[in-house]
Coordinates of C-alpha atoms and ligand atoms in Angstrom, one line a residue:
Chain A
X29 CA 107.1 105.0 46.2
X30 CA 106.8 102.9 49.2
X31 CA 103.5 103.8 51.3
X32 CA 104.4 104.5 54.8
X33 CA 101.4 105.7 57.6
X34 CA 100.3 108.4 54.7
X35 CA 99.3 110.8 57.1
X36 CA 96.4 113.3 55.9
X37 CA 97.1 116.8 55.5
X38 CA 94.6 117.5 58.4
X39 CA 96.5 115.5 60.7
X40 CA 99.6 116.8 59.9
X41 CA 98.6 120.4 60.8
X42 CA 97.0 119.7 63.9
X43 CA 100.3 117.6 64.8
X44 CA 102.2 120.8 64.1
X45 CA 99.8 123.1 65.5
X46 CA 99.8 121.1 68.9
X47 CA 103.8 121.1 69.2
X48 CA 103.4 124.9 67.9
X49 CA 101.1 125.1 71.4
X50 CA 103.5 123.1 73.0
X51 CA 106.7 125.2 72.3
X52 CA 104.5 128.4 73.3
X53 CA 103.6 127.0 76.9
X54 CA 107.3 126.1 77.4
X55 CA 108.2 129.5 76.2
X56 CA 105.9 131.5 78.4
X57 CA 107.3 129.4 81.3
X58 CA 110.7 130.7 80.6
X59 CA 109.7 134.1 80.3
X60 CA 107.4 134.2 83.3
X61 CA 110.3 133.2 85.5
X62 CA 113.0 135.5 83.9
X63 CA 110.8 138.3 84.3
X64 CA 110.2 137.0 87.9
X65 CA 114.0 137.3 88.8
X66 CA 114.4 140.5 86.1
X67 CA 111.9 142.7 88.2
X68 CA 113.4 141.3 91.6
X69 CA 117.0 142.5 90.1
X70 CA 115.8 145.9 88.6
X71 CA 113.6 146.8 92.0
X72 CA 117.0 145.9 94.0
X73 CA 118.9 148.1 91.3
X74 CA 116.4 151.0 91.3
X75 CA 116.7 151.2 95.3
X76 CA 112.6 150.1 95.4
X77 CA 113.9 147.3 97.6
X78 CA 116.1 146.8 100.4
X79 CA 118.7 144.2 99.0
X80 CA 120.2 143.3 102.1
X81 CA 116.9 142.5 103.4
X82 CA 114.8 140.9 99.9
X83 CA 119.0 140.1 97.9
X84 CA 118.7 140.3 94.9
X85 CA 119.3 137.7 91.9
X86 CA 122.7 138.6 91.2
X87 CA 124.1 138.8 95.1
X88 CA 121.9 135.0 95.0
X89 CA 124.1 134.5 92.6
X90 CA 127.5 135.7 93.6
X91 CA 126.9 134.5 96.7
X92 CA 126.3 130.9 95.8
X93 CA 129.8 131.8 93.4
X94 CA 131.5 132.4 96.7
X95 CA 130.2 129.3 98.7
X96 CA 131.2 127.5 95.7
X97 CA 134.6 128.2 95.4
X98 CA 135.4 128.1 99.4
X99 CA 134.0 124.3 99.0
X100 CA 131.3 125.1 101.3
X101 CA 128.1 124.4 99.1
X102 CA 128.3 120.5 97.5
X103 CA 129.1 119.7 101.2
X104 CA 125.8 120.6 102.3
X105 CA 124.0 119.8 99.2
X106 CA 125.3 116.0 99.6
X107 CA 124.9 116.1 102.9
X108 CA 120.8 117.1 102.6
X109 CA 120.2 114.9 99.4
X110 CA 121.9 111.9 101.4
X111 CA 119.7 112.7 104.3
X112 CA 116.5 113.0 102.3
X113 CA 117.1 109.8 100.2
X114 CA 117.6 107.9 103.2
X115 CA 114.9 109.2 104.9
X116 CA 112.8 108.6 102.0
X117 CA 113.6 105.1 101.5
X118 CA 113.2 104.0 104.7
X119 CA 110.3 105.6 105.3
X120 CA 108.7 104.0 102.5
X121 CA 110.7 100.4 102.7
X122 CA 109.6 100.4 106.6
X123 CA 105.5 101.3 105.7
X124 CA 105.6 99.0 102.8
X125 CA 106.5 96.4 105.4
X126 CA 104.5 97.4 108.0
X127 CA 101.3 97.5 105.8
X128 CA 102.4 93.7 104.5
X129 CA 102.2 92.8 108.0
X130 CA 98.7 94.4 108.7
X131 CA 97.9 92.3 105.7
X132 CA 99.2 89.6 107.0
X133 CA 97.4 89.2 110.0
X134 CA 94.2 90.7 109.8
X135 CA 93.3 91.0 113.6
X136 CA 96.6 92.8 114.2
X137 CA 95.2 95.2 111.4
X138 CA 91.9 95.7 113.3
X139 CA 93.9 96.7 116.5
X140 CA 96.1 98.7 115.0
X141 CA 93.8 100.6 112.5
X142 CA 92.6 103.7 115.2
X143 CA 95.7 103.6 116.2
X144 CA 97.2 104.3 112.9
X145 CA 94.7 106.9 112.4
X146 CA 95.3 109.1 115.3
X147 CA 99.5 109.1 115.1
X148 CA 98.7 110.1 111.4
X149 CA 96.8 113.5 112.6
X150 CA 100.3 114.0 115.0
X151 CA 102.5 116.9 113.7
X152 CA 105.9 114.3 112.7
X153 CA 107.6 117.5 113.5
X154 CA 106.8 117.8 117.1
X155 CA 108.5 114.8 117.7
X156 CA 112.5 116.2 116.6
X157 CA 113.5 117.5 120.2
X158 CA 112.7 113.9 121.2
X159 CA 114.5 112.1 118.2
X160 CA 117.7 114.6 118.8
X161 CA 117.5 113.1 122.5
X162 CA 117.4 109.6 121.7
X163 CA 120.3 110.0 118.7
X164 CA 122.0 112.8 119.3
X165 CA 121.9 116.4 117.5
X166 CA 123.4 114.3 113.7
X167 CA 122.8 112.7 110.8
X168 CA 120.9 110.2 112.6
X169 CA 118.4 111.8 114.1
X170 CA 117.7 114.0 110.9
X171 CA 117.2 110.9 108.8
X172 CA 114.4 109.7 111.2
X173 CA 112.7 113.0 111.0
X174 CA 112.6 112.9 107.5
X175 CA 111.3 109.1 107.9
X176 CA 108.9 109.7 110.3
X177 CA 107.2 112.1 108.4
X178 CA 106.5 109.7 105.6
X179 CA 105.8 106.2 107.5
X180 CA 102.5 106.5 108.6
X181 CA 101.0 107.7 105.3
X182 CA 103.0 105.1 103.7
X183 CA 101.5 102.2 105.9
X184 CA 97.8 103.4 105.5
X185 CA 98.1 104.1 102.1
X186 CA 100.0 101.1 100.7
X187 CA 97.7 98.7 103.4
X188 CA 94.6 100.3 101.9
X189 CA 95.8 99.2 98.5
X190 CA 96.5 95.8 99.3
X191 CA 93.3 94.6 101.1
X192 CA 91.6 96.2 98.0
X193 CA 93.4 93.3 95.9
X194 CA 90.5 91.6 93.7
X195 CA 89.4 88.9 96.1
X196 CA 88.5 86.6 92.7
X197 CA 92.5 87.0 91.8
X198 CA 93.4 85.9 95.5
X199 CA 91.0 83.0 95.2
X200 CA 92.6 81.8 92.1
X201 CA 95.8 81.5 93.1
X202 CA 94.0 79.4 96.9
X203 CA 91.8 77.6 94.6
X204 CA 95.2 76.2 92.8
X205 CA 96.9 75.6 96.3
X206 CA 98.7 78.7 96.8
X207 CA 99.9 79.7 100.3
X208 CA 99.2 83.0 101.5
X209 CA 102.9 83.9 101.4
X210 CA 102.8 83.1 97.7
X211 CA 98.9 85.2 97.5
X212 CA 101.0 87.8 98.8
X213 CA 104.0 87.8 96.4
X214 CA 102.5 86.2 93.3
X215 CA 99.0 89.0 93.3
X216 CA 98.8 91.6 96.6
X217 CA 102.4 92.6 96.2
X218 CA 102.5 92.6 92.0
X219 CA 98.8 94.1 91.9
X220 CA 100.3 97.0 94.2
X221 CA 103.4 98.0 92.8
X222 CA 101.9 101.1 91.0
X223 CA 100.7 102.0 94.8
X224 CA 104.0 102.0 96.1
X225 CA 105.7 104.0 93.3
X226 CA 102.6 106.4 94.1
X227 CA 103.4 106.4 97.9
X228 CA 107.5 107.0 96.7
X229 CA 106.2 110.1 94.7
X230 CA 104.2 111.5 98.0
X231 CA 106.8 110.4 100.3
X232 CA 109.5 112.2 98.4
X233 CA 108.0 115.6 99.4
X234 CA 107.9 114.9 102.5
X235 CA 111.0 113.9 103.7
X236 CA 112.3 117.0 102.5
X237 CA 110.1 119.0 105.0
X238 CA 110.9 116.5 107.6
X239 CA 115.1 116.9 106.6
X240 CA 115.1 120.4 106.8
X241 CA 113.2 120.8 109.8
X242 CA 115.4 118.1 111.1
X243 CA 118.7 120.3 110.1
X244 CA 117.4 123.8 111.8
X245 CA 116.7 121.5 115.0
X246 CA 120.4 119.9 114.6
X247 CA 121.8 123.2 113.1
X248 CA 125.0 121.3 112.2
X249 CA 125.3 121.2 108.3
X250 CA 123.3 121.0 105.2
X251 CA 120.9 123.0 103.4
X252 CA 118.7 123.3 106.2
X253 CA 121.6 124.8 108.3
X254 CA 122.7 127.2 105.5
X255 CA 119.5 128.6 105.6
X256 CA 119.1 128.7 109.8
X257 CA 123.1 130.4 109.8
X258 CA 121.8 132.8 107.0
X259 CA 119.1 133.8 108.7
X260 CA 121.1 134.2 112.3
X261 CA 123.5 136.7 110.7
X262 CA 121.4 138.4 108.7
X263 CA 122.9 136.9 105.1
X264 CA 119.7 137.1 102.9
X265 CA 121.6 135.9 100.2
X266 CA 122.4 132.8 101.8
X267 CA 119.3 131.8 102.4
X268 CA 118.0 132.5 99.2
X269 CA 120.7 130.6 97.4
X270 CA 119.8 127.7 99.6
X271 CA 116.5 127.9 99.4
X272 CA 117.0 128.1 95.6
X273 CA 119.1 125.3 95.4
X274 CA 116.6 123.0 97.7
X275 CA 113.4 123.6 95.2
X276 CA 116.2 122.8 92.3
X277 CA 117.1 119.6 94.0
X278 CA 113.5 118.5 94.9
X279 CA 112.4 119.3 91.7
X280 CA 115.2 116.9 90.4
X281 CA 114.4 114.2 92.9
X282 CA 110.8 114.0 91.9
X283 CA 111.5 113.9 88.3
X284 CA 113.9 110.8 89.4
X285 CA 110.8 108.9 90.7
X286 CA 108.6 109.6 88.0
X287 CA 111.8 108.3 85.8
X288 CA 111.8 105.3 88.2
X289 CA 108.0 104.8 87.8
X290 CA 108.3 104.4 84.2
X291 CA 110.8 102.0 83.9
X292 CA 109.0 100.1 86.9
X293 CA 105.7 99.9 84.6
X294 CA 107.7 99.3 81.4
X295 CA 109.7 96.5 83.1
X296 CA 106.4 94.9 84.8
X297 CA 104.6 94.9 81.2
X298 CA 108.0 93.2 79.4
X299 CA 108.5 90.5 82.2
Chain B
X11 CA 72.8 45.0 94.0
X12 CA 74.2 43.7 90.9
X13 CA 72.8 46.4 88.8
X14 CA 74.6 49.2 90.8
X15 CA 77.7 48.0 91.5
X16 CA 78.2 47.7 87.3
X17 CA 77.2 51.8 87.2
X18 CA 81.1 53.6 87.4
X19 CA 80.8 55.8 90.5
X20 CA 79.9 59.6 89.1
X21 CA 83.4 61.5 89.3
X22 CA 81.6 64.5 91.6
X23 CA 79.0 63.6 94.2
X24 CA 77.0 66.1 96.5
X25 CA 74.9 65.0 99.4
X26 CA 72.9 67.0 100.9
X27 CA 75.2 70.1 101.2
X28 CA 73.8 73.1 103.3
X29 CA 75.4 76.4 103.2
X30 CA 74.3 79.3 106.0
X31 CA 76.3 82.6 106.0
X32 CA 76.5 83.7 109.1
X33 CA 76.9 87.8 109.1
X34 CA 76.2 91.1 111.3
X35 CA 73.0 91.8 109.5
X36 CA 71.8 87.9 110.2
X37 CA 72.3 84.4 108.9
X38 CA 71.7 83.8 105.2
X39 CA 70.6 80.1 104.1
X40 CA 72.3 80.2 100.7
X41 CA 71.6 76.6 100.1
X42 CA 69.7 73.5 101.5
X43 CA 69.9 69.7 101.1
X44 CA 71.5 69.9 98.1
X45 CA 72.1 66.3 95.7
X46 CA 72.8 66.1 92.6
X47 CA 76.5 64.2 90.9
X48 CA 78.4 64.9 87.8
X49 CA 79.6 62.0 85.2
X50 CA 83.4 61.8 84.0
X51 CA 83.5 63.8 81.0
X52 CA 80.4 65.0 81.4
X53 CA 79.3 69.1 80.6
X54 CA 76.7 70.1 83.3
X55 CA 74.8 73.3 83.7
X56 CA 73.7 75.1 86.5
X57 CA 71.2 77.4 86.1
X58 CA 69.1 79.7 89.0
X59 CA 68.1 83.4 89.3
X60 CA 71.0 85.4 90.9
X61 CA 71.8 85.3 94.3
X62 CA 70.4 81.7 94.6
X63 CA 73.9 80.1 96.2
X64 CA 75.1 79.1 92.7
X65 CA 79.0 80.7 93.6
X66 CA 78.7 79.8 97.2
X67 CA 78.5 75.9 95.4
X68 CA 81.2 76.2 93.3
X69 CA 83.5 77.8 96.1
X70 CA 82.3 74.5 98.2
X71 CA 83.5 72.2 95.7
X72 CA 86.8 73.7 95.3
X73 CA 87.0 73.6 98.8
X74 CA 87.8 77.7 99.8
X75 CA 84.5 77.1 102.0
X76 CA 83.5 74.2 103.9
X77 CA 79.7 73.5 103.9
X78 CA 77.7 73.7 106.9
X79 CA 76.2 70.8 106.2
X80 CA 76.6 67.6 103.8
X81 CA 79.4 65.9 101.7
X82 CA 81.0 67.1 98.6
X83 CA 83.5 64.2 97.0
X84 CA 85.4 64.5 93.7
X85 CA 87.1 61.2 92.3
X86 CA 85.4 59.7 95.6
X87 CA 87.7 62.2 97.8
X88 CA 86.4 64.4 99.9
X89 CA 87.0 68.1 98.2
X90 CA 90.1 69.8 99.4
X91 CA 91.5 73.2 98.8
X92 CA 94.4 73.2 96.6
X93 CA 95.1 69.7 95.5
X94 CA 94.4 70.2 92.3
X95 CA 91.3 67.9 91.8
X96 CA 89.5 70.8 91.4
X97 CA 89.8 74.0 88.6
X98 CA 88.0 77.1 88.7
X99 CA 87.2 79.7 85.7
X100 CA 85.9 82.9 86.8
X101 CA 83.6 85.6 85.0
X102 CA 87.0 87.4 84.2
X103 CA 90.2 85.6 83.1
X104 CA 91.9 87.3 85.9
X105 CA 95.0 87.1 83.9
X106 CA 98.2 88.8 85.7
X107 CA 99.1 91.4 83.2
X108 CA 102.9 91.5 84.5
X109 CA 103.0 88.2 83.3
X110 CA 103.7 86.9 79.4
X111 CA 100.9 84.4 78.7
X112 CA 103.0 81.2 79.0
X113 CA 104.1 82.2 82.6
X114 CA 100.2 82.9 83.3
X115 CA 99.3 79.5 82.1
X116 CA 101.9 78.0 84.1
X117 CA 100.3 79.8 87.4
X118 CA 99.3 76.3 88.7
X119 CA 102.3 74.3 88.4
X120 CA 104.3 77.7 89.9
X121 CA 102.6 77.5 92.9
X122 CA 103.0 74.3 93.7
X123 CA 106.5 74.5 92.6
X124 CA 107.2 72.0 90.3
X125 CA 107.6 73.9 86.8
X126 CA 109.3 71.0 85.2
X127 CA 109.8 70.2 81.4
X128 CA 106.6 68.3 81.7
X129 CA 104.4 70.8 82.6
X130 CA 106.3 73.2 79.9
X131 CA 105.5 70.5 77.4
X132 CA 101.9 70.3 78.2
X133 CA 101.5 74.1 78.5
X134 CA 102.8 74.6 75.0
X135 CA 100.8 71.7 73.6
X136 CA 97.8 73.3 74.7
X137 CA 98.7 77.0 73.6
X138 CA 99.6 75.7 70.1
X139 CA 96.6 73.8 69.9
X140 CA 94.3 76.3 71.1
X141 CA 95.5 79.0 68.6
X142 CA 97.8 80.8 71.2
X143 CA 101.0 79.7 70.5
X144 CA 102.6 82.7 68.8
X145 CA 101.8 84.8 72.0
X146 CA 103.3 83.0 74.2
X147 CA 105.2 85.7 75.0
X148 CA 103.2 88.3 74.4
X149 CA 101.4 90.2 77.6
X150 CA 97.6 89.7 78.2
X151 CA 97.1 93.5 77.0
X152 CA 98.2 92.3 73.8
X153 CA 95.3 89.8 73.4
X154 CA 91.4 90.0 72.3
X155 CA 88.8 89.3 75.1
X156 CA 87.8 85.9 73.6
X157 CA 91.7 84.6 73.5
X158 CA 92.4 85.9 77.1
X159 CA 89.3 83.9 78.1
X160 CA 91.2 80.7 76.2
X161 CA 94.2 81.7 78.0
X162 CA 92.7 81.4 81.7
X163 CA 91.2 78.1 80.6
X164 CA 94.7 76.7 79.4
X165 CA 95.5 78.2 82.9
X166 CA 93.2 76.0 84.4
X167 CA 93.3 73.2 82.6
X168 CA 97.6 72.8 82.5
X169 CA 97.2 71.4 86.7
X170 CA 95.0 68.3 84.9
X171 CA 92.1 68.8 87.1
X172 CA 89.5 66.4 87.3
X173 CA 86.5 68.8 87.6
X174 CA 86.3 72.2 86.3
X175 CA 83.8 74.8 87.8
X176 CA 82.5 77.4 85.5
X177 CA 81.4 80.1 87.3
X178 CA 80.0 82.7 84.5
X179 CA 82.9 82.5 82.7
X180 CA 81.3 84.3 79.2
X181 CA 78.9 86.8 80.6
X182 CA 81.9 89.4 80.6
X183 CA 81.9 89.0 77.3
X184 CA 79.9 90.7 74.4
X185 CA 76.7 88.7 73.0
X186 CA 78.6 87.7 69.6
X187 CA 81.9 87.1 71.1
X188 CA 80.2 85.1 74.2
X189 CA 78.8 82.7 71.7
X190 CA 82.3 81.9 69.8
X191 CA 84.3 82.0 73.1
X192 CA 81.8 79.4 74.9
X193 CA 81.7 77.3 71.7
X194 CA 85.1 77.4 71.0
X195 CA 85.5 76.2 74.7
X196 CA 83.2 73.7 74.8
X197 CA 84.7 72.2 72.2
X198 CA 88.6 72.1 73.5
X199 CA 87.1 70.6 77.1
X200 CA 85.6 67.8 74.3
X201 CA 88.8 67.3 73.1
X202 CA 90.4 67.2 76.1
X203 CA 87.6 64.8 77.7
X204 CA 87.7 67.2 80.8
X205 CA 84.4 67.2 83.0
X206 CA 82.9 70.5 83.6
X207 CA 80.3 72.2 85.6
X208 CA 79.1 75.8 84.1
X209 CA 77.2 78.3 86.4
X210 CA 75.5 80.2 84.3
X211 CA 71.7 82.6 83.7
X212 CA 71.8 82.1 80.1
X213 CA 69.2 79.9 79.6
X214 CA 70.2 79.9 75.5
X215 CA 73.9 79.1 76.7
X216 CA 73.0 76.1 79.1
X217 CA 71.3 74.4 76.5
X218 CA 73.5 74.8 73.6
X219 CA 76.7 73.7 75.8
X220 CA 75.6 70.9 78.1
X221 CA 75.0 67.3 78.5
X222 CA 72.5 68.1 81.5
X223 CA 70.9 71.4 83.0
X224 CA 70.4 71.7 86.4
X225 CA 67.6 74.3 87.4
X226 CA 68.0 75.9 90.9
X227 CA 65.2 77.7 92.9
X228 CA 65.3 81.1 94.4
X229 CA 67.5 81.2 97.6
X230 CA 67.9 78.7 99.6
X231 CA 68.7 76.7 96.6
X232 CA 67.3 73.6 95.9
X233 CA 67.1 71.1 92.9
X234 CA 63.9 72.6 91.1
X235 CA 64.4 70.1 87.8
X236 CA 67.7 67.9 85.8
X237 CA 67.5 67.8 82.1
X238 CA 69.0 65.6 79.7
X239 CA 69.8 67.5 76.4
X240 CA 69.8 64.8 74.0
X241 CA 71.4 64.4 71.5
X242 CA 74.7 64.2 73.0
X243 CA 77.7 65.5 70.8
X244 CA 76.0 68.0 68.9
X245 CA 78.2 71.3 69.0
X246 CA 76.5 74.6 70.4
X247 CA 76.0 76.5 67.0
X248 CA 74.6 72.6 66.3
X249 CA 72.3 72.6 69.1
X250 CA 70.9 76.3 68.5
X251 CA 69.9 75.3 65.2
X252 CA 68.2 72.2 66.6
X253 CA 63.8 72.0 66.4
X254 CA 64.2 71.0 70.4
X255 CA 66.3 73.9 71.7
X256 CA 63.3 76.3 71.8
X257 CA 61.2 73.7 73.6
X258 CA 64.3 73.4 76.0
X259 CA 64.6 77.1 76.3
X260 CA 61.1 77.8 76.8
X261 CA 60.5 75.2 79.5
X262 CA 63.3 76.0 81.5
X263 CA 62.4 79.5 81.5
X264 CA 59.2 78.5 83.1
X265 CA 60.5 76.7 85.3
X266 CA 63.0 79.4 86.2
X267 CA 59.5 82.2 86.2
X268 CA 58.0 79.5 89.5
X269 CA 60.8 79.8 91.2
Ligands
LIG315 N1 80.7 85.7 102.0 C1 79.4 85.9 102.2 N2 78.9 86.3 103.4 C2 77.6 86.5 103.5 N3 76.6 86.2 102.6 C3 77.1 85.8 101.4 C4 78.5 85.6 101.1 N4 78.6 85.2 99.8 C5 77.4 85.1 99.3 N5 76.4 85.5 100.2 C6 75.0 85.5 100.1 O1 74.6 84.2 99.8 C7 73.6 84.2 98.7 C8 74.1 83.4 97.5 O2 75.2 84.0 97.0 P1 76.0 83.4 95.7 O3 76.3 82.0 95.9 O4 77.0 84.4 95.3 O5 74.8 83.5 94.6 P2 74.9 83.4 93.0 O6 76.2 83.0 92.6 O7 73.9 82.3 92.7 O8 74.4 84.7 92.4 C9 73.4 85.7 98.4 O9 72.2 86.1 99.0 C10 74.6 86.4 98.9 O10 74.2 87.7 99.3
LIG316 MG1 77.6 84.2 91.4

């Protein structure tokens, strides 16, 4: 018989006592959250509850049914995801650049750094009624809520990372004649990269506050309106679906830049 | 007259260099009137207590800082950053680990953006000689800490500098590792005739790799005593075994206690 990675016996039964553990964790997971959503039904049911004031799962659930089938939920849902992407991205692409610029020009970096500080301590959010003025109550002005919320984080955290770039790799690359566009490109911006997918992951988060808070201001459409016209007309049930339906799509987004962070690292180690 | 003008000029020459730092806590005299020159293929070590100027010397020679006093030349040119006259090997290999090892090596040519077949050529000449060949490929992770340390010298030595500038380049390393990597080197800058200069505190290492040692004072440095190691060509592990490399090691270390 061929011998293949003979694994002892000890090993094999803590490898199938930890996926045991494993499955166990997963399960009492499920089971927490059904029994969340079975007590909320049965209290609802039992009259413990006011359902048109707490809903209930299954009115969540035959309302979301209803929005559905009239076409009135992916609307809003692609409307909100497309915001929140946007808002992300540009967020982050905009800090990113800003911070290389900081980097870029150090004095510029000293003047700005105070500055920086105190528009980070701002509440973003105070600043909507002033972005719906300048772009009108749309998409627009949502999307810069959603980036504003994100950009200055992004530019002191990703600037932080790249003036903390090993000053022996930098003079390497000076020693052999490099510029300091190609210090930048060839070691600051490489050296960084896990910083920025970090900054994605934070920024994420954020732009959905700054989205939805952008979408009760605008109160024209997405999820963020579902839940503002819910609330005006006293439809619990809508704003529990949408709310629902928000921490499922965040929770999907995230997972997407962890996905992307992986292949980022994978595809930096195989270059 | 006639005597001199027989003698090849030395490939690196230092006159008098000065160095002050000036900072917000004061001015720090790293260095004063310091001479000393460096033959064509030659292996030099510089040895001083730490802090003494020794990297604040080699970063004047490859030209990131200018001097505040004094002339540096290599190959009877004034130093200048980046024309590569001039390569530097650093405590770590600094090796970019989003890069396979061949585009590591080729770092130099890269940046001054003339990767031709040439440079290819002499890149893979060097990796195959040098035992790396088969990783070209391969990421830095995937390496041992004695091979990385060959790659970032096949880094430094694909550009064809004149001068190399050592500046601790084993002391990362474990004691029994250090002595195979700086033998191992020593002997590929033989074979390649390259001339080197080797910042080191390893009294032991000095001796074993160099045609001269240097001994430095405490801060500001200053030339305290230049030793000839002879024989010349003896290998390191040679050299260690020799009757004279005690007497070597313990003079130097005295000299090293005055300062
Ligand atoms: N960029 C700098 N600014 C101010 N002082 C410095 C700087 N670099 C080095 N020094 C000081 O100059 C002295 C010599 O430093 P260095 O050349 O690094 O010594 P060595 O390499 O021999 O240990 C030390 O006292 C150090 O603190
Ligand atoms: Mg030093």
């Amino acid at each position: 018989m061929k011998q293949t990675e003979a694994l002892s016996p000890e090993r094999l039964d803590w490898l199938a006592a930890r996926r045991r553990e494993g499955q166990r964790i997963a399960l009492w997971r499920l089971v927490l959250i059904l029994a969340f959503f079975a007590f909320w039904e049965i209290c609802a049911a039992a009259g413990l509850i006011d359902p048109f004031l707490m809903s209930s799962p299954s009115r969540i659930a035959a309302a979301t049914l209803r929005l559905a089938r009239q076409g009135n939920l992916l609307p809003h849902i692609v409307i909100t995801c497309m915001e929140t992407v946007a808002g992300f991205l540009l967020g982050t692409g905009l800090g990113a650049a800003i911070a290389m610029l900081l980097w870029w020009t150090p004095r510029f970096a000293r003047v700005m750094e105070p500055i920086l500080v105190v528009l980070n301590s701002l509440p973003k959010i105070a600043l909507g009624p002033i972005f719906i003025v300048w772009m009108g109550p749309g998409v627009g002005a949502i999307i810069v809520m959603g980036l504003a919320v994100s950009l200055i984080t992004t530019v002191l955290e990703v600037y932080h990372g790249f003036s903390r770039t090993d000053p022996d790799k930098i003079r390497l690359v000076e020693c052999m004649g490099g510029s300091r566009r190609q210090v930048f490109f060839k070691v600051v911006a490489p050296s960084n990269l896990p910083a920025l997918v970090n900054a994605l992951k934070v920024n994420v988060g954020l732009s959905w506050v700054g989205v939805i808070v952008g979408e009760y201001l605008v109160s024209r459409a997405g999820l963020g309106y579902l839940i503002v016209y819910g609330g005006q007309v006293f439809r619990l049930d809508l704003v529990m679906a949408s709310v629902i339906i928000l921490g499922a799509l965040a929770a999907v987004m995230y997972l997407g830049v962890v996905w992307l962070e992986k292949r980022i690292t994978a595809a930096m180690l195989a270059a | 007259m006639q005597e001199e003008l027989k003698k090849p000029a030395p490939l690196m020459e230092l006159k008098r260099i000065s160095h002050r730092y000036q900072t917000e806590e004061g001015e720090v005299e790293a260095i004063r009137d310091l001479s000393f020159t460096v033959e064509q293929g030659e292996f030099v070590s510089l040895v001083g207590p730490s802090g003494c100027g020794k990297s604040t010397l080699l970063s004047i020679l490859a030209g990131l800082i200018s001097p505040s006093g004094g002339t540096a030349t290599v190959g009877g040119d004034p130093v200048k950053r980046g024309n590569g006259s001039v390569g530097y090997m650093f405590q770590h290999d600094h090796l970019f680990e989003w890069r396979t090892i061949e585009q590591n090596v080729l770092l130099g040519p890269e940046l001054r953006g003339k990767v031709g077949e040439e440079e290819r050529a002499r890149a893979r000449r060097l990796l195959e000689t040098y035992g790396l060949g088969e990783f070209r490929r391969a990421t830095p992770r995937s390496l041992s800490g004695g091979m990385r340390q060959r790659a970032a010298l096949i880094r430094t030595l694909v550009p064809s500098p004149s001068l190399l500038l050592l500046d601790e380049a084993f002391s990362a390393l474990d004691y029994q590792t250090r002595l195979a990597v700086s033998g191992d080197i020593r002997e590929i800058l033989r074979r390649e005739g390259a001339t080197a200069l080797l910042v080191t505190h390893d009294i032991g290492e000095a001796v074993a790799l160099s045609d001269r040692v240097i001994v430095l004072s405490a801060r500001p440095a200053v030339v305290r005593a230049i030793h000839e190691i002879l024989p010349r060509g003896l290998t390191p592990a040679q050299r260690r075994d020799s009757a004279e490399f005690h007497e070597w090691f313990n003079l130097i270390w005295k000299e090293l206690e005055l300062t």
